[in-house]
Short mmCIF file of C-alpha atoms and ligand atoms in Angstrom, two decimals:
data_model
loop_
_atom_site.label_atom_id
_atom_site.label_comp_id
_atom_site.label_asym_id
_atom_site.label_seq_id
_atom_site.Cartn_x
_atom_site.Cartn_y
_atom_site.Cartn_z
CA MET A 1167 0.00 0.00 0.00
CA LYS A 1168 0.92 3.68 -0.19
CA ALA A 1169 1.30 5.60 3.06
CA THR A 1170 2.68 8.87 4.32
CA VAL A 1171 5.18 7.94 7.03
CA PHE A 1172 8.11 9.40 8.93
CA HIS A 1173 11.32 7.53 9.75
CA GLU A 1174 12.54 10.10 12.28
CA HIS A 1175 10.98 12.94 14.27
CA GLY A 1176 11.39 16.44 12.92
CA PRO A 1177 10.01 19.26 10.78
CA VAL A 1178 7.46 18.79 8.01
CA ASP A 1179 10.10 17.46 5.57
CA VAL A 1180 10.37 14.16 7.48
CA LEU A 1181 6.97 13.15 6.02
CA LYS A 1182 7.46 10.73 3.12
CA TYR A 1183 4.82 9.36 0.77
CA GLU A 1184 6.07 5.88 -0.05
CA ASP A 1185 5.34 2.16 -0.37
CA SER A 1186 4.67 0.53 2.95
CA PRO A 1187 3.79 -3.09 3.82
CA ASP A 1188 0.05 -3.81 4.09
CA PRO A 1189 -1.00 -4.10 7.75
CA GLU A 1190 -1.52 -7.60 9.10
CA VAL A 1191 -5.08 -8.31 10.26
CA LYS A 1192 -4.76 -9.99 13.66
CA GLU A 1193 -7.39 -11.84 15.68
CA GLY A 1194 -10.19 -9.47 16.70
CA GLN A 1195 -9.12 -6.86 14.17
CA VAL A 1196 -10.75 -5.31 11.14
CA LEU A 1197 -9.00 -4.06 7.99
CA ILE A 1198 -10.23 -0.68 6.77
CA ASP A 1199 -9.97 0.64 3.23
CA VAL A 1200 -9.20 4.25 4.25
CA LYS A 1201 -11.22 6.85 2.32
CA ALA A 1202 -10.27 9.94 4.34
CA VAL A 1203 -8.22 10.90 7.39
CA ALA A 1204 -8.42 14.24 9.21
CA LEU A 1205 -5.48 16.07 10.75
CA ASN A 1206 -5.25 17.03 14.43
CA HIS A 1207 -2.71 19.23 16.23
CA LEU A 1208 -1.63 15.97 17.84
CA ASP A 1209 -0.16 14.95 14.46
CA LEU A 1210 2.23 17.89 14.56
CA PHE A 1211 3.28 17.09 18.14
CA VAL A 1212 3.84 13.37 17.37
CA ARG A 1213 5.80 14.21 14.20
CA GLY A 1214 8.02 16.56 16.22
CA GLY A 1215 8.45 14.01 19.03
CA ILE A 1216 6.73 13.86 22.42
CA PRO A 1217 8.97 13.22 25.47
CA GLY A 1218 8.35 9.68 26.75
CA LEU A 1219 6.63 8.51 23.56
CA THR A 1220 8.77 5.91 21.75
CA LEU A 1221 7.47 4.82 18.35
CA ASP A 1222 8.21 1.89 16.06
CA MET A 1223 9.64 3.57 12.96
CA PRO A 1224 8.52 4.25 10.37
CA HIS A 1225 5.44 5.70 12.06
CA ILE A 1226 2.10 6.37 10.37
CA LEU A 1227 0.06 9.28 11.77
CA GLY A 1228 -3.70 9.75 11.57
CA SER A 1229 -6.29 9.48 14.34
CA ASP A 1230 -9.52 10.47 12.57
CA ILE A 1231 -10.35 7.86 9.97
CA SER A 1232 -13.31 7.03 7.74
CA GLY A 1233 -13.52 4.22 5.22
CA MET A 1234 -15.04 0.90 4.26
CA ILE A 1235 -14.49 -2.46 5.93
CA LYS A 1236 -12.30 -4.50 3.58
CA GLU A 1237 -11.62 -7.61 5.62
CA ILE A 1238 -12.60 -9.11 8.97
CA GLY A 1239 -10.13 -10.94 11.21
CA SER A 1240 -11.06 -14.02 13.24
CA LYS A 1241 -13.32 -13.62 16.30
CA VAL A 1242 -14.84 -10.34 15.12
CA PRO A 1243 -18.56 -9.94 16.02
CA SER A 1244 -20.94 -10.43 13.09
CA ASN A 1245 -22.34 -6.88 13.25
CA LEU A 1246 -19.20 -5.82 11.38
CA GLN A 1247 -19.14 -6.95 7.75
CA PRO A 1248 -17.03 -6.20 4.66
CA GLY A 1249 -18.43 -3.31 2.62
CA GLN A 1250 -19.76 -1.36 5.63
CA ARG A 1251 -19.05 2.38 5.82
CA VAL A 1252 -17.37 3.16 9.14
CA VAL A 1253 -15.62 5.72 11.32
CA ILE A 1254 -12.94 4.83 13.85
CA ASP A 1255 -13.05 5.54 17.58
CA PRO A 1256 -9.49 6.85 18.09
CA GLY A 1257 -9.34 5.88 21.78
CA MET A 1258 -7.51 2.71 22.89
CA SER A 1259 -7.80 1.40 26.44
CA CYS A 1260 -7.14 -1.83 28.35
CA GLY A 1261 -10.83 -2.68 28.86
CA VAL A 1262 -10.30 -4.34 32.25
CA CYS A 1263 -9.08 -1.68 34.74
CA ASP A 1264 -11.37 0.08 37.26
CA TYR A 1265 -11.74 3.12 34.99
CA CYS A 1266 -12.51 1.08 31.87
CA VAL A 1267 -15.04 -1.07 33.72
CA ARG A 1268 -16.96 1.99 34.82
CA GLY A 1269 -16.93 3.41 31.29
CA GLU A 1270 -14.25 6.05 31.86
CA GLU A 1271 -11.85 4.75 29.22
CA SER A 1272 -10.02 8.06 28.75
CA LEU A 1273 -8.83 7.79 32.40
CA CYS A 1274 -7.31 4.33 31.78
CA ALA A 1275 -3.60 4.15 32.64
CA GLN A 1276 -3.06 2.40 29.29
CA TYR A 1277 -5.07 4.99 27.35
CA GLY A 1278 -3.70 5.68 23.91
CA ILE A 1279 -4.77 7.33 20.70
CA VAL A 1280 -4.75 5.74 17.24
CA GLY A 1281 -2.03 7.43 15.18
CA GLU A 1282 -0.12 8.46 18.32
CA HIS A 1283 0.47 5.24 20.26
CA SER A 1284 -0.20 2.98 17.27
CA ARG A 1285 -0.02 3.30 13.50
CA GLY A 1286 -2.82 5.43 12.11
CA GLY A 1287 -4.66 6.21 8.92
CA TYR A 1288 -2.30 8.21 6.66
CA ALA A 1289 -2.42 5.14 4.41
CA ASP A 1290 -4.50 3.16 1.92
CA LEU A 1291 -5.18 0.48 4.54
CA PHE A 1292 -5.47 0.47 8.32
CA ALA A 1293 -5.99 -2.42 10.77
CA VAL A 1294 -7.72 -1.80 14.11
CA GLU A 1295 -9.45 -3.62 16.98
CA ALA A 1296 -13.11 -4.39 16.21
CA GLN A 1297 -14.24 -2.41 19.28
CA ASN A 1298 -12.93 0.79 17.65
CA VAL A 1299 -14.98 0.33 14.48
CA ILE A 1300 -18.31 2.22 14.36
CA PRO A 1301 -20.65 1.57 11.41
CA VAL A 1302 -22.24 4.71 9.91
CA PRO A 1303 -26.04 4.36 9.61
CA GLU A 1304 -27.26 4.10 6.01
CA HIS A 1305 -29.38 7.29 6.09
CA VAL A 1306 -26.36 9.48 6.87
CA GLU A 1307 -25.44 11.59 3.84
CA LEU A 1308 -22.06 12.89 5.00
CA SER A 1309 -19.04 12.54 2.71
CA PHE A 1310 -16.03 10.45 3.77
CA GLU A 1311 -14.15 13.74 4.28
CA GLN A 1312 -16.85 14.97 6.70
CA LEU A 1313 -16.95 11.59 8.46
CA ALA A 1314 -13.18 11.69 9.00
CA ALA A 1315 -13.57 15.21 10.41
CA THR A 1316 -15.91 13.95 13.13
CA PRO A 1317 -14.71 11.56 15.88
CA LEU A 1318 -11.80 13.17 17.76
CA THR A 1319 -13.02 16.76 17.75
CA PHE A 1320 -16.67 16.04 18.50
CA MET A 1321 -15.91 13.54 21.27
CA THR A 1322 -13.43 15.97 22.86
CA ALA A 1323 -15.79 18.95 22.69
CA TRP A 1324 -18.74 16.86 23.92
CA ARG A 1325 -16.96 15.65 27.06
CA MET A 1326 -15.74 19.19 27.80
CA LEU A 1327 -19.11 20.88 27.49
CA MET A 1328 -21.60 18.23 28.57
CA PRO A 1329 -20.25 15.69 31.12
CA LYS A 1330 -17.60 18.12 32.45
CA ALA A 1331 -18.91 21.73 32.26
CA LYS A 1332 -22.59 20.64 32.22
CA ALA A 1333 -23.75 23.23 29.70
CA LYS A 1334 -27.46 24.01 29.91
CA PRO A 1335 -30.08 26.30 28.35
CA GLY A 1336 -29.40 29.94 29.20
CA ASP A 1337 -25.68 29.52 29.81
CA ASP A 1338 -23.25 31.93 28.22
CA VAL A 1339 -20.26 30.07 26.75
CA LEU A 1340 -17.01 31.72 25.65
CA ILE A 1341 -14.89 29.77 23.15
CA ILE A 1342 -11.30 30.96 22.77
CA GLY A 1343 -9.81 30.79 19.27
CA ILE A 1344 -12.58 29.75 16.91
CA GLY A 1345 -11.48 27.98 13.73
CA GLY A 1346 -9.99 24.70 14.94
CA GLY A 1347 -12.00 21.51 14.91
CA VAL A 1348 -12.59 21.24 18.67
CA ALA A 1349 -13.67 24.90 18.94
CA LEU A 1350 -16.12 24.54 16.04
CA ALA A 1351 -17.54 21.34 17.51
CA ALA A 1352 -17.84 23.10 20.89
CA LEU A 1353 -19.72 25.99 19.28
CA GLN A 1354 -22.29 23.65 17.74
CA ILE A 1355 -22.66 21.52 20.89
CA ALA A 1356 -23.15 24.61 23.07
CA LYS A 1357 -25.90 25.77 20.70
CA VAL A 1358 -27.61 22.36 20.82
CA ALA A 1359 -27.44 22.57 24.65
CA GLY A 1360 -29.31 25.89 24.47
CA ALA A 1361 -26.41 28.17 25.37
CA ARG A 1362 -25.50 31.57 23.93
CA VAL A 1363 -21.99 31.53 22.46
CA ILE A 1364 -19.30 34.21 22.29
CA VAL A 1365 -16.18 33.36 20.27
CA THR A 1366 -12.74 34.96 19.92
CA SER A 1367 -10.32 34.93 16.99
CA SER A 1368 -7.58 37.07 15.49
CA SER A 1369 -9.43 36.95 12.16
CA ASP A 1370 -12.61 38.90 11.39
CA GLU A 1371 -13.33 36.44 8.60
CA LYS A 1372 -13.35 33.52 11.05
CA LEU A 1373 -15.58 35.49 13.44
CA GLU A 1374 -18.09 36.06 10.62
CA LYS A 1375 -18.06 32.39 9.67
CA ALA A 1376 -18.58 31.44 13.32
CA GLN A 1377 -21.60 33.73 13.47
CA ASP A 1378 -23.01 31.89 10.44
CA LEU A 1379 -22.66 28.70 12.51
CA GLY A 1380 -24.62 30.19 15.41
CA ALA A 1381 -22.19 32.24 17.50
CA THR A 1382 -24.05 35.26 18.91
CA MET A 1383 -21.00 37.49 19.25
CA GLY A 1384 -17.38 37.53 18.13
CA ILE A 1385 -14.42 39.37 19.62
CA ASN A 1386 -11.22 39.97 17.65
CA HIS A 1387 -8.60 39.35 20.35
CA LYS A 1388 -5.84 40.84 18.22
CA LYS A 1389 -7.57 44.20 17.93
CA ASN A 1390 -9.01 43.88 21.42
CA PRO A 1391 -6.42 42.12 23.63
CA ASP A 1392 -8.40 42.87 26.82
CA TYR A 1393 -11.22 40.72 25.52
CA HIS A 1394 -12.33 39.76 29.01
CA LYS A 1395 -13.55 43.37 29.40
CA GLU A 1396 -15.56 43.03 26.21
CA VAL A 1397 -17.01 39.76 27.53
CA TRP A 1398 -17.96 41.66 30.68
CA ASN A 1399 -19.82 44.29 28.64
CA LEU A 1400 -21.52 41.75 26.40
CA THR A 1401 -22.90 39.89 29.44
CA ASN A 1402 -24.17 42.96 31.36
CA LYS A 1403 -21.16 42.81 33.71
CA ARG A 1404 -21.97 39.26 34.73
CA GLY A 1405 -19.33 37.17 32.94
CA VAL A 1406 -19.84 33.86 31.18
CA ASP A 1407 -20.81 30.54 32.76
CA ILE A 1408 -18.32 28.46 30.78
CA VAL A 1409 -15.02 29.19 29.02
CA VAL A 1410 -13.58 26.62 26.60
CA ASP A 1411 -9.86 27.39 26.54
CA SER A 1412 -7.38 25.08 24.84
CA VAL A 1413 -4.82 27.82 24.24
CA GLY A 1414 -3.35 27.76 27.77
CA GLU A 1415 -0.59 30.16 28.80
CA ALA A 1416 -1.46 33.01 26.44
CA THR A 1417 -5.14 33.30 27.40
CA TRP A 1418 -5.59 31.54 30.76
CA GLU A 1419 -5.73 34.58 33.02
CA ARG A 1420 -8.17 36.46 30.79
CA SER A 1421 -10.27 33.31 30.50
CA LEU A 1422 -10.56 33.10 34.30
CA ARG A 1423 -11.43 36.81 34.42
CA SER A 1424 -14.21 36.25 31.86
CA LEU A 1425 -16.10 33.89 34.18
CA THR A 1426 -19.12 34.73 36.29
CA LYS A 1427 -19.25 33.60 39.93
CA GLY A 1428 -19.41 29.82 40.05
CA GLY A 1429 -18.25 29.65 36.42
CA ARG A 1430 -16.35 26.76 34.85
CA LEU A 1431 -13.20 26.90 32.76
CA VAL A 1432 -12.70 23.70 30.80
CA THR A 1433 -9.49 22.82 28.99
CA CYS A 1434 -8.34 20.00 26.73
CA GLY A 1435 -5.00 21.40 25.66
CA ALA A 1436 -2.48 24.21 25.79
CA THR A 1437 -1.40 25.13 22.26
CA SER A 1438 0.47 28.26 23.48
CA GLY A 1439 2.22 26.45 26.37
CA PRO A 1440 1.15 24.68 29.58
CA LYS A 1441 2.55 26.89 32.37
CA ALA A 1442 -0.27 29.37 32.85
CA MET A 1443 -0.62 31.72 35.85
CA THR A 1444 -3.67 31.25 38.04
CA ASN A 1445 -4.81 33.96 40.42
CA VAL A 1446 -5.95 31.72 43.27
CA SER A 1447 -7.93 34.54 44.96
CA LEU A 1448 -10.08 34.75 41.86
CA VAL A 1449 -10.68 31.00 41.99
CA PHE A 1450 -11.86 30.83 45.61
CA TRP A 1451 -13.63 34.18 45.79
CA LYS A 1452 -15.62 33.61 42.61
CA GLN A 1453 -15.85 29.88 43.42
CA LEU A 1454 -14.61 28.97 39.95
CA GLU A 1455 -14.13 25.44 38.72
CA ILE A 1456 -11.16 24.49 36.53
CA LEU A 1457 -11.96 21.30 34.66
CA GLY A 1458 -9.51 19.18 32.71
CA SER A 1459 -10.73 16.94 29.92
CA THR A 1460 -9.09 14.54 27.48
CA MET A 1461 -10.80 12.78 24.58
CA ALA A 1462 -13.96 10.99 25.84
CA SER A 1463 -15.32 7.61 26.79
CA ARG A 1464 -16.63 5.17 24.19
CA SER A 1465 -20.21 5.86 25.27
CA GLU A 1466 -19.74 9.65 25.08
CA LEU A 1467 -18.49 9.27 21.50
CA ARG A 1468 -21.65 7.28 20.68
CA ASP A 1469 -23.79 9.99 22.34
CA VAL A 1470 -22.35 12.78 20.22
CA LEU A 1471 -22.35 10.69 17.02
CA LYS A 1472 -26.13 10.30 17.36
CA LEU A 1473 -26.42 14.07 16.97
CA VAL A 1474 -24.09 14.03 13.96
CA TRP A 1475 -26.05 11.19 12.33
CA ASN A 1476 -29.27 13.20 12.85
CA SER A 1477 -27.76 16.39 11.33
CA ARG A 1478 -28.01 18.32 14.63
CA LEU A 1479 -24.21 18.72 14.47
CA THR A 1480 -22.23 19.04 11.24
CA PRO A 1481 -18.49 18.51 10.85
CA VAL A 1482 -16.82 21.47 9.14
CA VAL A 1483 -14.16 20.66 6.53
CA ASP A 1484 -11.62 23.39 5.71
CA THR A 1485 -9.58 21.82 2.92
CA VAL A 1486 -8.92 18.41 1.39
CA PHE A 1487 -5.44 17.39 0.22
CA PRO A 1488 -4.35 14.13 -1.40
CA LEU A 1489 -2.41 11.91 1.02
CA SER A 1490 0.75 12.54 -1.02
CA LYS A 1491 0.47 16.25 -0.06
CA ALA A 1492 0.51 15.71 3.72
CA LYS A 1493 3.40 18.19 4.01
CA GLU A 1494 1.26 20.99 2.62
CA ALA A 1495 -1.59 19.95 4.92
CA HIS A 1496 0.70 20.01 8.01
CA THR A 1497 2.01 23.44 7.00
CA ARG A 1498 -1.52 24.82 6.74
CA LEU A 1499 -2.45 23.41 10.15
CA ALA A 1500 0.72 24.79 11.77
CA LYS A 1501 -0.09 28.28 10.45
CA GLY A 1502 -3.54 28.14 12.03
CA GLU A 1503 -5.19 29.46 8.88
CA GLN A 1504 -7.89 26.82 8.79
CA PHE A 1505 -11.58 27.08 9.58
CA GLY A 1506 -12.58 23.50 10.20
CA LYS A 1507 -10.73 20.26 9.64
CA ILE A 1508 -7.96 19.63 7.15
CA VAL A 1509 -8.49 16.24 5.55
CA LEU A 1510 -6.27 13.90 3.51
CA THR A 1511 -7.59 11.39 1.00
CA PRO A 1512 -5.52 8.35 -0.04
ZN1 ZN B 1604 -8.25 0.48 31.39
#
């Protein structure tokens, strides 16, 4: 098969489109004919090298995969059959620890992500455990590119806003840095939950597009660096109930200042750096909650997929590149120019 791989960690040039051996289909596994694979920031981090993460080289990236079942390994349940259209749950867990048994797979000590801890979908073919394979209902009219743009971002945003921050009708939600996949999924989920959404971006164009998707207000944080003051004005000096902040260091303090009393800041990442300053007085006096979230459980992914299958939530695709142009796709993601997911097609 053809695959885009890297033999060593490094800048975008380490990505090579080349012949690679077909994956072996082991017991309990399913072979997927990959139709599309979406990029995540994780891909850039894994390509560059993550301390403590040792990979079998050459490594194949790609966590968000859609395709057709090509072949079934032994001992795979009969609800999975060749020819089915599927998406892949990118979470991998042991299945037997206390966390897994209570359905909290993303807390499992063995938790891993397809494409990070194992070979992923930047390839013609991809083999995965049957439990990660989710058939797409026949009535769903999404393209393979849209399907690939769905699992990781929607599961992440769902766990942040619903099980963690408990968004509800009437809440005001502030989303920092609209344009990435998780932020756009969070915007749509907050709307479905009945919340009013304020978004920030350095681009007026992205703010306008976000308003088309249901954001009530947009703040350009480049032109208006004290955006927490603007949030204050927009909410009648109350502050927002929930902030979704995956930027970290650069925005953390202003995100905390944007919250109303009893508000919740929820984070799933720190793209600007992890060592943010927290004014503890603000936290106890305003009785704020700081909530961490990573990926989601298998059942939470199923919950959010139901809304995607019923067109209540729609994955947003920014651009589609052929798999051989993964370098160009990584460069676009690194620049942060995208509005929605960048997708590769083998
Ligand atoms: Zn486990």
